[in-house]
JSON list of C-alpha atoms in Angstrom, two decimals:
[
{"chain": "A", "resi": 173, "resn": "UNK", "atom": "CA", "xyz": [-49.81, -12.34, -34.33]},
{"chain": "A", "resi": 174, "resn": "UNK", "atom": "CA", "xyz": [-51.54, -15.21, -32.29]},
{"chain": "A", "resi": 175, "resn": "UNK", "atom": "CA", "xyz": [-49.02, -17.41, -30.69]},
{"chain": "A", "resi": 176, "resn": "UNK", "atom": "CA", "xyz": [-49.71, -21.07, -30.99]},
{"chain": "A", "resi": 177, "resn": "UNK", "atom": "CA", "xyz": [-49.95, -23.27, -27.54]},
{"chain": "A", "resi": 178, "resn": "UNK", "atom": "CA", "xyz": [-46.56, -24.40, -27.92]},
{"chain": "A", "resi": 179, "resn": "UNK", "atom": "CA", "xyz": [-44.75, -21.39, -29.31]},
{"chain": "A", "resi": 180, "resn": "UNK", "atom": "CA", "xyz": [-46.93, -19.71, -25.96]},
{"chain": "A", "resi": 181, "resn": "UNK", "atom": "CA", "xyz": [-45.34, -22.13, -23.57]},
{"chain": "A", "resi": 182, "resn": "UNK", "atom": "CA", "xyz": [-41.69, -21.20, -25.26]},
{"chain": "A", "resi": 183, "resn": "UNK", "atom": "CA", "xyz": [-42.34, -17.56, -25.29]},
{"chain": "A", "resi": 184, "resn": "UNK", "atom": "CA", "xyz": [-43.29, -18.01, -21.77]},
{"chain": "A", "resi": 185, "resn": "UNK", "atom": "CA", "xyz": [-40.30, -20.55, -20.95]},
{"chain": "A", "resi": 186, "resn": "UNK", "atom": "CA", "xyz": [-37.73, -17.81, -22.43]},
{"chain": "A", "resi": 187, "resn": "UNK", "atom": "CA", "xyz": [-39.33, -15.16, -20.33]},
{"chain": "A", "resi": 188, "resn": "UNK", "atom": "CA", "xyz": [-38.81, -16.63, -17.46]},
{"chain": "A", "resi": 189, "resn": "UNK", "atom": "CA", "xyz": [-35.69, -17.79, -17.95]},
{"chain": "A", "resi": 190, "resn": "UNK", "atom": "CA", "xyz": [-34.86, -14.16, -18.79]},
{"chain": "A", "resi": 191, "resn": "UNK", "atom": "CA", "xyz": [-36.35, -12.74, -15.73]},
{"chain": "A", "resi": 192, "resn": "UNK", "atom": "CA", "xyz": [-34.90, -15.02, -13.00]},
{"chain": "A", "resi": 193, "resn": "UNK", "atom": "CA", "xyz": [-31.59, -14.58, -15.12]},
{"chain": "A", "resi": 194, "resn": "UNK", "atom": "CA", "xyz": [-31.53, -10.93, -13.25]},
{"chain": "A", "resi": 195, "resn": "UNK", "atom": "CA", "xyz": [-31.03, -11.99, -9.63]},
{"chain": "A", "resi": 196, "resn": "UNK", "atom": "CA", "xyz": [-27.36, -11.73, -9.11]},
{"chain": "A", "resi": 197, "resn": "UNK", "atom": "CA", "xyz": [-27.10, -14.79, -6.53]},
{"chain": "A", "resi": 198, "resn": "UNK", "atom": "CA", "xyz": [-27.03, -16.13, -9.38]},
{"chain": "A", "resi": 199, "resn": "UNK", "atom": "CA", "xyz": [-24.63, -14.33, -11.72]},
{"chain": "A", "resi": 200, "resn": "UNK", "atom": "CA", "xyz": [-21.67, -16.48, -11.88]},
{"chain": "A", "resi": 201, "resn": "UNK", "atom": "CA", "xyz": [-24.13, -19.41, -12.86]},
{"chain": "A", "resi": 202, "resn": "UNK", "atom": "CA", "xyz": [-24.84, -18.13, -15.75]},
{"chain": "A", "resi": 203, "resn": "UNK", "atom": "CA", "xyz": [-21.55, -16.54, -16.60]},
{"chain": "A", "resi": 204, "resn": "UNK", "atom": "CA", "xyz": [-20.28, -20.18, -16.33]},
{"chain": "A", "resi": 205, "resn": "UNK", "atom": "CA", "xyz": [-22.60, -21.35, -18.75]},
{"chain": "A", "resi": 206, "resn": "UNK", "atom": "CA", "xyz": [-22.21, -18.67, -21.00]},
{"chain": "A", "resi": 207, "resn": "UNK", "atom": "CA", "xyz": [-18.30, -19.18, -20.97]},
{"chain": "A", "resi": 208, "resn": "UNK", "atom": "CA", "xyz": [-18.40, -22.72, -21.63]},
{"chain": "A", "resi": 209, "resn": "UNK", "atom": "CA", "xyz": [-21.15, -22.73, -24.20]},
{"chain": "A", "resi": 210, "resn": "UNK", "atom": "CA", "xyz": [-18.61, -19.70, -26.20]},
{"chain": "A", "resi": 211, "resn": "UNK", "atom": "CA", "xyz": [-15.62, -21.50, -25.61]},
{"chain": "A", "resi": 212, "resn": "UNK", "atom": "CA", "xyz": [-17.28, -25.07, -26.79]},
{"chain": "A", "resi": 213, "resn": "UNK", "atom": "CA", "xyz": [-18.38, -22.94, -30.30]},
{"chain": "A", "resi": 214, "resn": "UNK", "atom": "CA", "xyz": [-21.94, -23.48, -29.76]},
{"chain": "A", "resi": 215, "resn": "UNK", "atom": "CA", "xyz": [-22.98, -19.81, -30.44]},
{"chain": "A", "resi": 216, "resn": "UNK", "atom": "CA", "xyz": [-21.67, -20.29, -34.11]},
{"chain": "A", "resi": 217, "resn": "UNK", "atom": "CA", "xyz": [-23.17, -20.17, -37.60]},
{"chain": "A", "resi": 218, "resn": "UNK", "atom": "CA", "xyz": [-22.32, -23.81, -37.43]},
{"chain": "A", "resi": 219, "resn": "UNK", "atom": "CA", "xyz": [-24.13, -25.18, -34.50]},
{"chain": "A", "resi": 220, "resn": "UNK", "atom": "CA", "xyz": [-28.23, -25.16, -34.49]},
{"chain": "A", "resi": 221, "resn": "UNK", "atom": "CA", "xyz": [-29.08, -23.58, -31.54]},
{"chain": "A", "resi": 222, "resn": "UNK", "atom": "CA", "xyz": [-31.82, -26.03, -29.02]},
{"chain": "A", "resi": 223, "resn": "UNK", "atom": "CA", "xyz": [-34.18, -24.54, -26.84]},
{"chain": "A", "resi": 224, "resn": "UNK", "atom": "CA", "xyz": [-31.87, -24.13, -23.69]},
{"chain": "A", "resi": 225, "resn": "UNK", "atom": "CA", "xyz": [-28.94, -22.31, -25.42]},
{"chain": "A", "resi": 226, "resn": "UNK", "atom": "CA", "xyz": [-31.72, -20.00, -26.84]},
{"chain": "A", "resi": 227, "resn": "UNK", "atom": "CA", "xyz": [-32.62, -19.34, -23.57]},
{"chain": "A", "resi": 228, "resn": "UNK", "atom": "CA", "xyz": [-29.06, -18.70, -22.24]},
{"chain": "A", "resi": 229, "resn": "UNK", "atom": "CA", "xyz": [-28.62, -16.46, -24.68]},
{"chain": "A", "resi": 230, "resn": "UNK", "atom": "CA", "xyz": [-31.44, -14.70, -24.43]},
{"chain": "A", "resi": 231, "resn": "UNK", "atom": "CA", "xyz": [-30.84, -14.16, -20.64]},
{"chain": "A", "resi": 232, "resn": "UNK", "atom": "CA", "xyz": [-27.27, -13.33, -20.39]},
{"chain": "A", "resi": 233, "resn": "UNK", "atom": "CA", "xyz": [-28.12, -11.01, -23.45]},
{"chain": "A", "resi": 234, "resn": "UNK", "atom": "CA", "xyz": [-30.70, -8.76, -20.40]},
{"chain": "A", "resi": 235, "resn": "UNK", "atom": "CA", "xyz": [-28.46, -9.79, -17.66]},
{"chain": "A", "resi": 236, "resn": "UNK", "atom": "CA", "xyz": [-25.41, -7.65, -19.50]},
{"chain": "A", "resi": 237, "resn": "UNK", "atom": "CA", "xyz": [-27.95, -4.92, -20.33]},
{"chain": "A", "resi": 238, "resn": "UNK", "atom": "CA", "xyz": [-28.79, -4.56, -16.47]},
{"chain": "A", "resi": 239, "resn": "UNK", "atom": "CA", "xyz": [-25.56, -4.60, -15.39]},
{"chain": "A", "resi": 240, "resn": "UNK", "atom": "CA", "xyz": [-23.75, -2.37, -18.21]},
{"chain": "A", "resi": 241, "resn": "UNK", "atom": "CA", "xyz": [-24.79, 0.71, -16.43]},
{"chain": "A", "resi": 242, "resn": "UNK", "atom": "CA", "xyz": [-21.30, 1.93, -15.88]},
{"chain": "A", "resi": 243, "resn": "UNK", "atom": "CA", "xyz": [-20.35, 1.13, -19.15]},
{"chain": "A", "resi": 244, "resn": "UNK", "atom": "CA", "xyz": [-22.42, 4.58, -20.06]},
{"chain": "A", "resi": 245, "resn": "UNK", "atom": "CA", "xyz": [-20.70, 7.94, -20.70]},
{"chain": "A", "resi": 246, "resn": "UNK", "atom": "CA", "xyz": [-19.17, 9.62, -17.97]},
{"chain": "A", "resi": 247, "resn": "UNK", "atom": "CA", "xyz": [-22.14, 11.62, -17.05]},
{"chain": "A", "resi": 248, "resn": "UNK", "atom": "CA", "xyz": [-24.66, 8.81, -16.97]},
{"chain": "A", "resi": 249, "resn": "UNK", "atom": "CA", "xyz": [-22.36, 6.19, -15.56]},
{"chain": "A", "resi": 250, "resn": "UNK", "atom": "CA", "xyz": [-21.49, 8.62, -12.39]},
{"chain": "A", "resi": 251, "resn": "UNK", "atom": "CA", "xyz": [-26.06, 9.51, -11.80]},
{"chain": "A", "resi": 252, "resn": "UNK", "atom": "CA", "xyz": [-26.28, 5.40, -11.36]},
{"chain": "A", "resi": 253, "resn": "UNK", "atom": "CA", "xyz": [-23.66, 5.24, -9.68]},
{"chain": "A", "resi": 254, "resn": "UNK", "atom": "CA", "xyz": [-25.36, 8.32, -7.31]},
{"chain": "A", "resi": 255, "resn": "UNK", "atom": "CA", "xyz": [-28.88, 6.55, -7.44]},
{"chain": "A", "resi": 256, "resn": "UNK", "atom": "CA", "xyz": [-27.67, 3.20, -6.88]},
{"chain": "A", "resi": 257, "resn": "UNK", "atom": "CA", "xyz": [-25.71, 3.96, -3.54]},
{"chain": "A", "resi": 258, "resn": "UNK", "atom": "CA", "xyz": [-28.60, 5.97, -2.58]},
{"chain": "A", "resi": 259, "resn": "UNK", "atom": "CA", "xyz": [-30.92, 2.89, -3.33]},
{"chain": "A", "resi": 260, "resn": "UNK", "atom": "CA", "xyz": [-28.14, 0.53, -1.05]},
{"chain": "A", "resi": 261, "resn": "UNK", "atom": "CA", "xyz": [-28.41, 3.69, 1.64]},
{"chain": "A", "resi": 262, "resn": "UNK", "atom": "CA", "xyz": [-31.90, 3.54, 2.02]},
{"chain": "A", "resi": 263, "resn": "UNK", "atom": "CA", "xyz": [-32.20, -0.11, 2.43]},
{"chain": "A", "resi": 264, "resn": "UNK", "atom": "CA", "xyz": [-29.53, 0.36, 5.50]},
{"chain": "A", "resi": 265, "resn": "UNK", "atom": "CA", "xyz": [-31.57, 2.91, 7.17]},
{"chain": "A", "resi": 266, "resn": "UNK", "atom": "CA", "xyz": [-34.63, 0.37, 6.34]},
{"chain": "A", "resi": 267, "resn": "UNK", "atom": "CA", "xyz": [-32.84, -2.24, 8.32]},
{"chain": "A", "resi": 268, "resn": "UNK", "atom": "CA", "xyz": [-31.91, -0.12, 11.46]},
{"chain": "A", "resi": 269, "resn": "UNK", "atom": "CA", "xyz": [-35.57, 1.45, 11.55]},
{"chain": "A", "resi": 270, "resn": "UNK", "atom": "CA", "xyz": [-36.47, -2.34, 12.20]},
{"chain": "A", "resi": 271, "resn": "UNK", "atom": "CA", "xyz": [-33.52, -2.58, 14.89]},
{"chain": "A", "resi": 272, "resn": "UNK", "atom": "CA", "xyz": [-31.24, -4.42, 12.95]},
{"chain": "A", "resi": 273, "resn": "UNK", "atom": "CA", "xyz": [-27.76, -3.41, 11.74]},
{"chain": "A", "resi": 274, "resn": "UNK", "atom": "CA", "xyz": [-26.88, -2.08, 8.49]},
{"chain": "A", "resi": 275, "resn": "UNK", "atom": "CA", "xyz": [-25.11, -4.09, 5.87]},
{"chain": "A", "resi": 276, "resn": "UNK", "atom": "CA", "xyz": [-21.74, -2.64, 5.96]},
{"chain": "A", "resi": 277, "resn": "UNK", "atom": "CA", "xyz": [-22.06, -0.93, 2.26]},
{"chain": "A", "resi": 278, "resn": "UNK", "atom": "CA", "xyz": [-25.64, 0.02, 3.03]},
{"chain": "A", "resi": 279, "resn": "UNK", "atom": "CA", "xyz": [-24.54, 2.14, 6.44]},
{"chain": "A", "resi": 280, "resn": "UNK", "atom": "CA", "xyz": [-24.74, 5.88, 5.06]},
{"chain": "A", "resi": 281, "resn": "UNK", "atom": "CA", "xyz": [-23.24, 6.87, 8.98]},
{"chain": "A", "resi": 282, "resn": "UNK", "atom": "CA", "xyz": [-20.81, 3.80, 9.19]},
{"chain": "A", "resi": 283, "resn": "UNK", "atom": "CA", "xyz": [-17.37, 6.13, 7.78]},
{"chain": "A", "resi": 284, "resn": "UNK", "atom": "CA", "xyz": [-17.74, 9.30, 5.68]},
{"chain": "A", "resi": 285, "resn": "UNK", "atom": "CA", "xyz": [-20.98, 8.39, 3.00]},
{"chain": "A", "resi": 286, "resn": "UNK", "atom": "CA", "xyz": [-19.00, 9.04, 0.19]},
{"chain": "A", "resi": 287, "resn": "UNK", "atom": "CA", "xyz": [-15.87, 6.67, 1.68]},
{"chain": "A", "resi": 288, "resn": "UNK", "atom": "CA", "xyz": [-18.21, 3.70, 2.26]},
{"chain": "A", "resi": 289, "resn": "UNK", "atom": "CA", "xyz": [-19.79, 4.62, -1.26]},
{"chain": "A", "resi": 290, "resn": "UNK", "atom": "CA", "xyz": [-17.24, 4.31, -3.98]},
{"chain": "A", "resi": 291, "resn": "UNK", "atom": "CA", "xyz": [-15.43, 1.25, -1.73]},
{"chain": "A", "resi": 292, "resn": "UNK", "atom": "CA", "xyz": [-18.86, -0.63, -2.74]},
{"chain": "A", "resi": 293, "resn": "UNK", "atom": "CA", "xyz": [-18.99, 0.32, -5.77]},
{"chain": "A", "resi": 294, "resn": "UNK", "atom": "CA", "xyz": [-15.48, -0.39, -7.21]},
{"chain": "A", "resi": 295, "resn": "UNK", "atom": "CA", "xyz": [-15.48, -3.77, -5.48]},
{"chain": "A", "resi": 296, "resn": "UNK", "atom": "CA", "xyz": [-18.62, -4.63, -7.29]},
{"chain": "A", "resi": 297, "resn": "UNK", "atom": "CA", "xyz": [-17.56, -3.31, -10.45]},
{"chain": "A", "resi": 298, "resn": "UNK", "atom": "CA", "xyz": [-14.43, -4.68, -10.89]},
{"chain": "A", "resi": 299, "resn": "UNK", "atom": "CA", "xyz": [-15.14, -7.90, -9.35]},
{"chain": "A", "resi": 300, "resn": "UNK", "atom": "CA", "xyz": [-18.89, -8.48, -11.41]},
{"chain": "A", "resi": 301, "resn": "UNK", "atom": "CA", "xyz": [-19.22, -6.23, -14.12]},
{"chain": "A", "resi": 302, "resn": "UNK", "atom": "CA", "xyz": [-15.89, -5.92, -15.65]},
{"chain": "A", "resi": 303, "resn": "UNK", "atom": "CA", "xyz": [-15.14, -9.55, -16.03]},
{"chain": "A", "resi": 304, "resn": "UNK", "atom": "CA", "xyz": [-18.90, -10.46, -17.10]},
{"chain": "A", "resi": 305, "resn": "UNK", "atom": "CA", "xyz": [-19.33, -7.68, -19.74]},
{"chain": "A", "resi": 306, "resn": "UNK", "atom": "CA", "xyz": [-15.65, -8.91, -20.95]},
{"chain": "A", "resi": 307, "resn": "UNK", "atom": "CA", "xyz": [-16.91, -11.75, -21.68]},
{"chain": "A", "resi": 308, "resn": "UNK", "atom": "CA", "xyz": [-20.05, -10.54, -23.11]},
{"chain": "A", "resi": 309, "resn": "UNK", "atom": "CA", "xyz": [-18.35, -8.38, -25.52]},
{"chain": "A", "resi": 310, "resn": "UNK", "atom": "CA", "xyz": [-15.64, -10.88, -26.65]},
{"chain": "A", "resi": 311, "resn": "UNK", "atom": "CA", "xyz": [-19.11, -13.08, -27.48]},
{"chain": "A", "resi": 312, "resn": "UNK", "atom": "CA", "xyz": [-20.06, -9.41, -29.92]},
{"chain": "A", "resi": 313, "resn": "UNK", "atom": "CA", "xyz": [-17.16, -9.79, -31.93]},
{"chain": "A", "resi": 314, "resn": "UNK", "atom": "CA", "xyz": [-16.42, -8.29, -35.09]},
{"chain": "A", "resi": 315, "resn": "UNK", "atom": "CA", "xyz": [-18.95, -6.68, -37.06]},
{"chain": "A", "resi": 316, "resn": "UNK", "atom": "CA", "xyz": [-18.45, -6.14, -40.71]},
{"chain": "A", "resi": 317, "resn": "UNK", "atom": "CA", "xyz": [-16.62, -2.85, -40.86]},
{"chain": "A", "resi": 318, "resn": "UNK", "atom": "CA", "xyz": [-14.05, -5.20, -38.54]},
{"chain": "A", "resi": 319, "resn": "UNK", "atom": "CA", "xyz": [-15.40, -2.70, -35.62]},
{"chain": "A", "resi": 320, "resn": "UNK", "atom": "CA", "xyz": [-15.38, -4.60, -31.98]},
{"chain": "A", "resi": 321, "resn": "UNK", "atom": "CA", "xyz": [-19.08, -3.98, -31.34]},
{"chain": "A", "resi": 322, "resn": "UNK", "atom": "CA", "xyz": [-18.46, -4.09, -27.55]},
{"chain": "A", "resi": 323, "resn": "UNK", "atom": "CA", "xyz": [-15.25, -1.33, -28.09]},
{"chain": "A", "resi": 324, "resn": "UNK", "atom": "CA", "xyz": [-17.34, 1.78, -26.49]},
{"chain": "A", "resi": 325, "resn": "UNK", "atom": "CA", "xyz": [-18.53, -0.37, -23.81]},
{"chain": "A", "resi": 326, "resn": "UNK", "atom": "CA", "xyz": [-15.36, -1.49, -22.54]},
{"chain": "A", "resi": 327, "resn": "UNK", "atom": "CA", "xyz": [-13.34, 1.70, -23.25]},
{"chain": "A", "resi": 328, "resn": "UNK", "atom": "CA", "xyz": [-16.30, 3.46, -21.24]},
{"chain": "A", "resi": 329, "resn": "UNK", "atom": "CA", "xyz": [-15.86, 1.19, -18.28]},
{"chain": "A", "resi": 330, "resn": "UNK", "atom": "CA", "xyz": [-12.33, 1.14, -18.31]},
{"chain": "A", "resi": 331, "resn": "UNK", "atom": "CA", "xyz": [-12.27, 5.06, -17.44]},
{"chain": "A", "resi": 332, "resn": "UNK", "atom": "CA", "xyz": [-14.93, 5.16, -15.43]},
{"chain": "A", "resi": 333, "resn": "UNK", "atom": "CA", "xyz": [-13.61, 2.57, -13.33]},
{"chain": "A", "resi": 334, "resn": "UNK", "atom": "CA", "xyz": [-10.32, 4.54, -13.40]},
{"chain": "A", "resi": 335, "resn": "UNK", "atom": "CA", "xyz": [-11.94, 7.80, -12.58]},
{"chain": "A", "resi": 336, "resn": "UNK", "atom": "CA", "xyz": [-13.82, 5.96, -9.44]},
{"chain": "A", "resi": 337, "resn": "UNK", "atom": "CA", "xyz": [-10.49, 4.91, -8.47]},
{"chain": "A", "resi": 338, "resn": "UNK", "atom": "CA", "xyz": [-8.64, 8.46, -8.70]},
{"chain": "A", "resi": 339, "resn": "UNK", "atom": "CA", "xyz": [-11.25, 10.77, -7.74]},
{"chain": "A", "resi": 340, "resn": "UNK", "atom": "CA", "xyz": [-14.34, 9.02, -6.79]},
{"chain": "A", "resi": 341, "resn": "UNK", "atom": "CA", "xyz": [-14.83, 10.03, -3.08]},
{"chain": "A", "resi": 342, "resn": "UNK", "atom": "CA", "xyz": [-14.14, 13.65, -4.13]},
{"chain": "A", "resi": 343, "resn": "UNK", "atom": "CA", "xyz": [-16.33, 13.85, -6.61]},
{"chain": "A", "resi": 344, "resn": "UNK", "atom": "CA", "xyz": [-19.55, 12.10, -4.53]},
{"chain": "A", "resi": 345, "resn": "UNK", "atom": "CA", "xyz": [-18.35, 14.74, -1.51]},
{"chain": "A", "resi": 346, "resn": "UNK", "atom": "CA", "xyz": [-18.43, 17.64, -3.33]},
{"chain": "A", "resi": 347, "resn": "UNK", "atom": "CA", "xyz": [-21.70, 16.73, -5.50]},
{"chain": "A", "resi": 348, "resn": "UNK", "atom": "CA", "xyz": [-25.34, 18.79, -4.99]},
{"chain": "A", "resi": 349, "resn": "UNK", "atom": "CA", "xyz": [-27.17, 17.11, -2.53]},
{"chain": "A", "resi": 350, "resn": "UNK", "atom": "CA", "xyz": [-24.16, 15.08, -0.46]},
{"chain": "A", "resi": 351, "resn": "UNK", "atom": "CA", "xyz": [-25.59, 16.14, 2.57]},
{"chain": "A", "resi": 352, "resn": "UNK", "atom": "CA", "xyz": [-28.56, 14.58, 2.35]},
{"chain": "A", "resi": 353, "resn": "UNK", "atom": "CA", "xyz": [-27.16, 11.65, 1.50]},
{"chain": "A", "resi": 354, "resn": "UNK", "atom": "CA", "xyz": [-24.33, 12.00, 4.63]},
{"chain": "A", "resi": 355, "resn": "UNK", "atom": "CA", "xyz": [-27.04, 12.41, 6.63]},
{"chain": "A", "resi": 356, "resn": "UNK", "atom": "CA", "xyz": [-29.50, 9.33, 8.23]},
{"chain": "A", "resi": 357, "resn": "UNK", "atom": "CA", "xyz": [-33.07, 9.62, 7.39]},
{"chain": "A", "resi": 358, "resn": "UNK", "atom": "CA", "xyz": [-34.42, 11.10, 10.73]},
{"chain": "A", "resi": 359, "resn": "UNK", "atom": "CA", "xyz": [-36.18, 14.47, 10.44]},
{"chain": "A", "resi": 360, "resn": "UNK", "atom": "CA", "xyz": [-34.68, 15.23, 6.82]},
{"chain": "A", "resi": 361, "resn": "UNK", "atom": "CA", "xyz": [-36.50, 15.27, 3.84]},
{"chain": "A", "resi": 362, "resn": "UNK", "atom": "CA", "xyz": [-34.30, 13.33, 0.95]},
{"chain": "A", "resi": 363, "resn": "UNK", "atom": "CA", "xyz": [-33.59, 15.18, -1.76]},
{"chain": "A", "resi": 364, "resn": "UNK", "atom": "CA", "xyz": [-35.70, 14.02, -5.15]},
{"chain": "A", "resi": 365, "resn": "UNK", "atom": "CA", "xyz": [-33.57, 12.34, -7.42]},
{"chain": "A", "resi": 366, "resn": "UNK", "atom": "CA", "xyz": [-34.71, 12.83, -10.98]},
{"chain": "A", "resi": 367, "resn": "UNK", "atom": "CA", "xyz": [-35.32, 16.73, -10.03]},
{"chain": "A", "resi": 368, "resn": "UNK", "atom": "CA", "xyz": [-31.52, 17.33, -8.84]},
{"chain": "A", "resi": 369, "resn": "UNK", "atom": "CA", "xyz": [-30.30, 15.30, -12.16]},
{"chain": "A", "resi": 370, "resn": "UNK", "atom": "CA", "xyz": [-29.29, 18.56, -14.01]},
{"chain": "A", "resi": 371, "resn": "UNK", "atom": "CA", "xyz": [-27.36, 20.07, -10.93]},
{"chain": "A", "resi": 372, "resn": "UNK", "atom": "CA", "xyz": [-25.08, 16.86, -10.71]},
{"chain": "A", "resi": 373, "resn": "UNK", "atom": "CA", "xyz": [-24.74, 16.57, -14.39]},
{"chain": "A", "resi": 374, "resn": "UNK", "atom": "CA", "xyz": [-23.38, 19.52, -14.97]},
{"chain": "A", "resi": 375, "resn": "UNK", "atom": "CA", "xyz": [-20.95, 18.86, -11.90]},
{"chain": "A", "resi": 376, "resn": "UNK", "atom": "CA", "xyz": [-19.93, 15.71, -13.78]},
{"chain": "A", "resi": 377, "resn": "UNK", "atom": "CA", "xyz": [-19.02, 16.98, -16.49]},
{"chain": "A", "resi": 378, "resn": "UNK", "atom": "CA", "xyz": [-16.11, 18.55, -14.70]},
{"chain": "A", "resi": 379, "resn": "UNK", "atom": "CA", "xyz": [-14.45, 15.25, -14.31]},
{"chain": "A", "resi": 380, "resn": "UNK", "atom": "CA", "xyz": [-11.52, 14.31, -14.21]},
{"chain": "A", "resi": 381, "resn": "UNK", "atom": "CA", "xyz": [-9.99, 17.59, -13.03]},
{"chain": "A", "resi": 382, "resn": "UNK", "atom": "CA", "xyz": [-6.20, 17.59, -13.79]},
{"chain": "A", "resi": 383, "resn": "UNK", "atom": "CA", "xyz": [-5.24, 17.27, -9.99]},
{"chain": "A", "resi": 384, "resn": "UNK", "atom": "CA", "xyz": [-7.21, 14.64, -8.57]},
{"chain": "A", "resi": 385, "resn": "UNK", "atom": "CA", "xyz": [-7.23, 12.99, -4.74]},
{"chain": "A", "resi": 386, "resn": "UNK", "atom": "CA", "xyz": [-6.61, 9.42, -3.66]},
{"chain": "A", "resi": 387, "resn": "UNK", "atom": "CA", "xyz": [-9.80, 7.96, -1.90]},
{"chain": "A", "resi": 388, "resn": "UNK", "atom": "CA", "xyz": [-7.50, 8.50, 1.23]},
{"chain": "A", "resi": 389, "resn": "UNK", "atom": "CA", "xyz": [-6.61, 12.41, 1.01]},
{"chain": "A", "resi": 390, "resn": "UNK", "atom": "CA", "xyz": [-10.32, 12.97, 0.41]},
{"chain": "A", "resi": 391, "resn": "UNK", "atom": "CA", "xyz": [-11.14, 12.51, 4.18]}
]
């Protein structure tokens, strides 16, 4: 359908809105907003939504669908959690090809790769992503079978983030392809991502193991 001028300039208003809504400087922003405008019972059947709160909604809505990554099964929580670090990894060696030190979780040589890895990533998850797709998922509610939409998400996290905890470092040092990723950039071809995906699935899938190692035994 043709858009009018003025449902073009919304559309294009919301889109924005959405898109700068992704840069996580400013994450706890909008998880502020979103709070408040939850807690004040503005995103009711009761309360006409304006513009803005449209908006909001709208953006925290993509902003919890970029960050619920780990919120996946097992299998396809663990690959981003692989390809992400990789992605931080090669940003480091990025920086010291230009003479300039690595960001501490973006130094691949700084401790063992795997060590400096899941440190990064449990920080980040339990300090953004658990506490922002809480809140998301509280805002899901009920649907009418009295199922908590957000249930799977959560109960995903939750044991993802315990398995990171338990076992994480073991299972990123004994994963196909680890030393590539150990290994700085110099002389080594990496190792394609999407093509190894089936060897490190199926090495997933073999987590947790009943006799796991602390993040300290590991190395």
């Amino acid at each position: 359908a043709v858009l009018s001028e003025a449902q073009f300039r919304d559309f294009r208003e919301s889109v924005i809105a959405m898109v700068l809504g992704t840069d996580m400087s400013l994450h706890f922003k909008y998880q502020a907003e979103f709070k408040d405008a939850f807690e004040g019972k503005r995103f009711t059947s009761q309360h006409q939504l304006n513009r803005q709160e449209i908006n909001l909604l709208l953006t925290i809505a993509l902003h919890a669908a970029d960050n619920a990554n780990f919120a996946q099964p097992k299998e396809m929580a663990l690959e981003w959690a692989w390809r992400s670090t990789e992605e931080l990894f090669r940003q480091g060696d990025y920086q010291q090809q230009r003479s300039l030190d690595a960001s501490s979780s973006m130094d691949r040589a700084k401790e063992a790769a795997a060590l400096t890895a899941i440190n990064c990533l449990v920080t980040s998850i339990n300090f953004l992503v658990k506490p922002f797709l809480q809140e998301w998922t509280d805002f899901l509610g009920r649907g009418s079978s009295g199922h908590v939409t957000g249930d799977t998400m959560m109960n995903n996290l939750m044991k993802n983030i315990e398995l990171l905890e338990q076992s994480g470092v073991e299972i990123f040092a004994s994963c196909p392809g680890y030393e590539t990723m150990a290994v700085r950039p110099r002389g080594v071809d990496r190792q394609d991502l999407a093509g190894s995906w089936g060897l490190r699935r199926e090495h997933f899938k073999q987590w947790p193991r009943h006799r796991t190692m602390t993040t300290r035994e590991a190395f």
